[in-house]
């Protein structure tokens, strides 16, 4: 049986793995079979991660984090978790291969998933003009007219990136002002290829075998019109990946995993959570990495306090001489 299993391989998961491996906990990192590395694997230039004054490519950053974790002894497996049993003192993780791993402690750092609009045509035309990842699919839209839905940093980043390929990009937003940071707004406003469509919601995606346009509904007066397009990129946010723990861990009103104050301790002893799966507000790579640090230290303290029989320890603040995070 292992001491620690980490589920997730984004900045939170790999940072937790670095700290846990340096503490000689020999963590197993379940990195996913298709989404290893998390959202940064679909990001081009990362300009705000400390230590990279010239910026760094998202995939390069995640590769370096993984290499650092493995250097200290973390084991990475490319598989998906299909079931969890967190009720007892031994945490059981079932993988897609059928393999079952057991550990005294577990860190849940599964991040978040792209949010969908939830309208007709979105699923049917997925991969046929509808996409949630500009870096994955932008190349296929050379010299075409496309649109990005959203008003945050992700939407501005997607639109700006897509100007490398598309001839025209509409940014469709429900309001008359953006939520994006000032620098991301300025870049988008300054690009001649980008045109903003304000106070509009996409209510239908047109086309049988490929996207031919969208139906827009005014959020002001309810009027509708059609906009001709060959592609639609959805960038309206993310939802925490908590489906594996819905009946096992306490969640917040925002749908994230509840943790005790500034710690990573969840409602189940021996289970810790980190990254976007506990953060509905900031959702930055650097805050996720810091959260992974907290989770690894909390897990280390928990494991250190287990007695020889493997009985779960009391909370950290009840143990004399043990630092409280």
mmCIF file with all atom_site columns, N, CA and C in Angstrom, residues 1-3 5 84-93 100-106 268-271 302 312:
data_model
loop_
_atom_site.group_PDB
_atom_site.id
_atom_site.type_symbol
_atom_site.label_atom_id
_atom_site.label_alt_id
_atom_site.label_comp_id
_atom_site.label_asym_id
_atom_site.label_entity_id
_atom_site.label_seq_id
_atom_site.pdbx_PDB_ins_code
_atom_site.Cartn_x
_atom_site.Cartn_y
_atom_site.Cartn_z
_atom_site.occupancy
_atom_site.B_iso_or_equiv
_atom_site.pdbx_formal_charge
_atom_site.auth_seq_id
_atom_site.auth_comp_id
_atom_site.auth_asym_id
_atom_site.auth_atom_id
_atom_site.pdbx_PDB_model_num
ATOM 1  N N  . UNK A 1 1   ? 0.841   -1.198 0.000  1.00 0.00 ? 1   UNK A N  1
ATOM 2  C CA . UNK A 1 1   ? 0.000   0.000  0.000  1.00 0.00 ? 1   UNK A CA 1
ATOM 3  C C  . UNK A 1 1   ? 0.878   1.250  0.000  1.00 0.00 ? 1   UNK A C  1
ATOM 4  N N  . UNK A 1 2   ? 0.423   2.269  -0.707 1.00 0.00 ? 2   UNK A N  1
ATOM 5  C CA . UNK A 1 2   ? 1.180   3.517  -0.810 1.00 0.00 ? 2   UNK A CA 1
ATOM 6  C C  . UNK A 1 2   ? 0.842   4.463  0.341  1.00 0.00 ? 2   UNK A C  1
ATOM 7  N N  . UNK A 1 3   ? 1.717   5.444  0.524  1.00 0.00 ? 3   UNK A N  1
ATOM 8  C CA . UNK A 1 3   ? 1.409   6.484  1.497  1.00 0.00 ? 3   UNK A CA 1
ATOM 9  C C  . UNK A 1 3   ? 0.475   7.538  0.915  1.00 0.00 ? 3   UNK A C  1
ATOM 10 N N  . UNK A 1 5   ? -1.529  9.104  -2.807 1.00 0.00 ? 5   UNK A N  1
ATOM 11 C CA . UNK A 1 5   ? -1.919  9.139  -4.217 1.00 0.00 ? 5   UNK A CA 1
ATOM 12 C C  . UNK A 1 5   ? -2.393  10.557 -4.527 1.00 0.00 ? 5   UNK A C  1
ATOM 13 N N  . UNK A 1 84  ? -13.773 5.924  -6.701 1.00 0.00 ? 84  UNK A N  1
ATOM 14 C CA . UNK A 1 84  ? -13.051 6.211  -5.469 1.00 0.00 ? 84  UNK A CA 1
ATOM 15 C C  . UNK A 1 84  ? -13.821 5.652  -4.284 1.00 0.00 ? 84  UNK A C  1
ATOM 16 N N  . UNK A 1 85  ? -13.089 5.138  -3.319 1.00 0.00 ? 85  UNK A N  1
ATOM 17 C CA . UNK A 1 85  ? -13.672 4.734  -2.039 1.00 0.00 ? 85  UNK A CA 1
ATOM 18 C C  . UNK A 1 85  ? -12.867 5.444  -0.967 1.00 0.00 ? 85  UNK A C  1
ATOM 19 N N  . UNK A 1 86  ? -13.476 6.478  -0.398 1.00 0.00 ? 86  UNK A N  1
ATOM 20 C CA . UNK A 1 86  ? -12.768 7.336  0.555  1.00 0.00 ? 86  UNK A CA 1
ATOM 21 C C  . UNK A 1 86  ? -13.260 7.165  1.985  1.00 0.00 ? 86  UNK A C  1
ATOM 22 N N  . UNK A 1 87  ? -14.196 6.251  2.200  1.00 0.00 ? 87  UNK A N  1
ATOM 23 C CA . UNK A 1 87  ? -14.877 6.166  3.495  1.00 0.00 ? 87  UNK A CA 1
ATOM 24 C C  . UNK A 1 87  ? -13.976 5.677  4.624  1.00 0.00 ? 87  UNK A C  1
ATOM 25 N N  . UNK A 1 88  ? -13.124 4.721  4.356  1.00 0.00 ? 88  UNK A N  1
ATOM 26 C CA . UNK A 1 88  ? -12.318 4.134  5.415  1.00 0.00 ? 88  UNK A CA 1
ATOM 27 C C  . UNK A 1 88  ? -10.974 4.808  5.578  1.00 0.00 ? 88  UNK A C  1
ATOM 28 N N  . UNK A 1 89  ? -10.170 4.271  6.460  1.00 0.00 ? 89  UNK A N  1
ATOM 29 C CA . UNK A 1 89  ? -8.834  4.824  6.675  1.00 0.00 ? 89  UNK A CA 1
ATOM 30 C C  . UNK A 1 89  ? -7.922  4.560  5.486  1.00 0.00 ? 89  UNK A C  1
ATOM 31 N N  . UNK A 1 90  ? -8.234  3.524  4.699  1.00 0.00 ? 90  UNK A N  1
ATOM 32 C CA . UNK A 1 90  ? -7.485  3.234  3.476  1.00 0.00 ? 90  UNK A CA 1
ATOM 33 C C  . UNK A 1 90  ? -8.274  3.788  2.290  1.00 0.00 ? 90  UNK A C  1
ATOM 34 N N  . UNK A 1 91  ? -7.650  4.629  1.512  1.00 0.00 ? 91  UNK A N  1
ATOM 35 C CA . UNK A 1 91  ? -8.299  5.227  0.356  1.00 0.00 ? 91  UNK A CA 1
ATOM 36 C C  . UNK A 1 91  ? -8.044  4.358  -0.870 1.00 0.00 ? 91  UNK A C  1
ATOM 37 N N  . UNK A 1 92  ? -9.113  3.968  -1.555 1.00 0.00 ? 92  UNK A N  1
ATOM 38 C CA . UNK A 1 92  ? -8.991  3.075  -2.714 1.00 0.00 ? 92  UNK A CA 1
ATOM 39 C C  . UNK A 1 92  ? -9.332  3.809  -3.995 1.00 0.00 ? 92  UNK A C  1
ATOM 40 N N  . UNK A 1 93  ? -8.453  3.682  -4.980 1.00 0.00 ? 93  UNK A N  1
ATOM 41 C CA . UNK A 1 93  ? -8.592  4.364  -6.264 1.00 0.00 ? 93  UNK A CA 1
ATOM 42 C C  . UNK A 1 93  ? -8.618  3.301  -7.363 1.00 0.00 ? 93  UNK A C  1
ATOM 43 N N  . UNK A 1 100 ? -6.389  -1.377 -8.989 1.00 0.00 ? 100 UNK A N  1
ATOM 44 C CA . UNK A 1 100 ? -6.834  -0.688 -7.782 1.00 0.00 ? 100 UNK A CA 1
ATOM 45 C C  . UNK A 1 100 ? -5.609  -0.318 -6.955 1.00 0.00 ? 100 UNK A C  1
ATOM 46 N N  . UNK A 1 101 ? -5.482  0.962  -6.648 1.00 0.00 ? 101 UNK A N  1
ATOM 47 C CA . UNK A 1 101 ? -4.381  1.459  -5.823 1.00 0.00 ? 101 UNK A CA 1
ATOM 48 C C  . UNK A 1 101 ? -4.932  1.867  -4.460 1.00 0.00 ? 101 UNK A C  1
ATOM 49 N N  . UNK A 1 102 ? -4.155  1.619  -3.415 1.00 0.00 ? 102 UNK A N  1
ATOM 50 C CA . UNK A 1 102 ? -4.562  1.973  -2.060 1.00 0.00 ? 102 UNK A CA 1
ATOM 51 C C  . UNK A 1 102 ? -3.504  2.863  -1.424 1.00 0.00 ? 102 UNK A C  1
ATOM 52 N N  . UNK A 1 103 ? -3.979  3.779  -0.573 1.00 0.00 ? 103 UNK A N  1
ATOM 53 C CA . UNK A 1 103 ? -3.053  4.693  0.091  1.00 0.00 ? 103 UNK A CA 1
ATOM 54 C C  . UNK A 1 103 ? -3.647  5.178  1.404  1.00 0.00 ? 103 UNK A C  1
ATOM 55 N N  . UNK A 1 104 ? -2.767  5.644  2.291  1.00 0.00 ? 104 UNK A N  1
ATOM 56 C CA . UNK A 1 104 ? -3.214  6.216  3.561  1.00 0.00 ? 104 UNK A CA 1
ATOM 57 C C  . UNK A 1 104 ? -3.804  7.608  3.378  1.00 0.00 ? 104 UNK A C  1
ATOM 58 N N  . UNK A 1 105 ? -3.365  8.315  2.337  1.00 0.00 ? 105 UNK A N  1
ATOM 59 C CA . UNK A 1 105 ? -3.828  9.679  2.107  1.00 0.00 ? 105 UNK A CA 1
ATOM 60 C C  . UNK A 1 105 ? -3.972  9.920  0.616  1.00 0.00 ? 105 UNK A C  1
ATOM 61 N N  . UNK A 1 106 ? -4.812  10.896 0.282  1.00 0.00 ? 106 UNK A N  1
ATOM 62 C CA . UNK A 1 106 ? -5.086  11.189 -1.122 1.00 0.00 ? 106 UNK A CA 1
ATOM 63 C C  . UNK A 1 106 ? -5.235  12.696 -1.310 1.00 0.00 ? 106 UNK A C  1
ATOM 64 N N  . UNK A 1 268 ? -13.397 14.687 4.726  1.00 0.00 ? 268 UNK A N  1
ATOM 65 C CA . UNK A 1 268 ? -13.004 13.306 5.033  1.00 0.00 ? 268 UNK A CA 1
ATOM 66 C C  . UNK A 1 268 ? -11.546 13.293 5.477  1.00 0.00 ? 268 UNK A C  1
ATOM 67 N N  . UNK A 1 269 ? -11.240 12.784 6.659  1.00 0.00 ? 269 UNK A N  1
ATOM 68 C CA . UNK A 1 269 ? -9.846  12.714 7.114  1.00 0.00 ? 269 UNK A CA 1
ATOM 69 C C  . UNK A 1 269 ? -8.969  11.934 6.137  1.00 0.00 ? 269 UNK A C  1
ATOM 70 N N  . UNK A 1 270 ? -7.801  12.480 5.893  1.00 0.00 ? 270 UNK A N  1
ATOM 71 C CA . UNK A 1 270 ? -6.864  11.820 4.987  1.00 0.00 ? 270 UNK A CA 1
ATOM 72 C C  . UNK A 1 270 ? -7.055  12.170 3.534  1.00 0.00 ? 270 UNK A C  1
ATOM 73 N N  . UNK A 1 271 ? -8.081  12.965 3.218  1.00 0.00 ? 271 UNK A N  1
ATOM 74 C CA . UNK A 1 271 ? -8.327  13.407 1.839  1.00 0.00 ? 271 UNK A CA 1
ATOM 75 C C  . UNK A 1 271 ? -8.137  14.915 1.779  1.00 0.00 ? 271 UNK A C  1
ATOM 76 N N  . UNK A 1 302 ? -0.346  14.827 8.156  1.00 0.00 ? 302 UNK A N  1
ATOM 77 C CA . UNK A 1 302 ? -1.319  13.788 8.461  1.00 0.00 ? 302 UNK A CA 1
ATOM 78 C C  . UNK A 1 302 ? -0.651  12.421 8.545  1.00 0.00 ? 302 UNK A C  1
ATOM 79 N N  . UNK A 1 312 ? -6.105  6.832  11.766 1.00 0.00 ? 312 UNK A N  1
ATOM 80 C CA . UNK A 1 312 ? -6.063  8.232  11.360 1.00 0.00 ? 312 UNK A CA 1
ATOM 81 C C  . UNK A 1 312 ? -5.755  9.152  12.536 1.00 0.00 ? 312 UNK A C  1
#
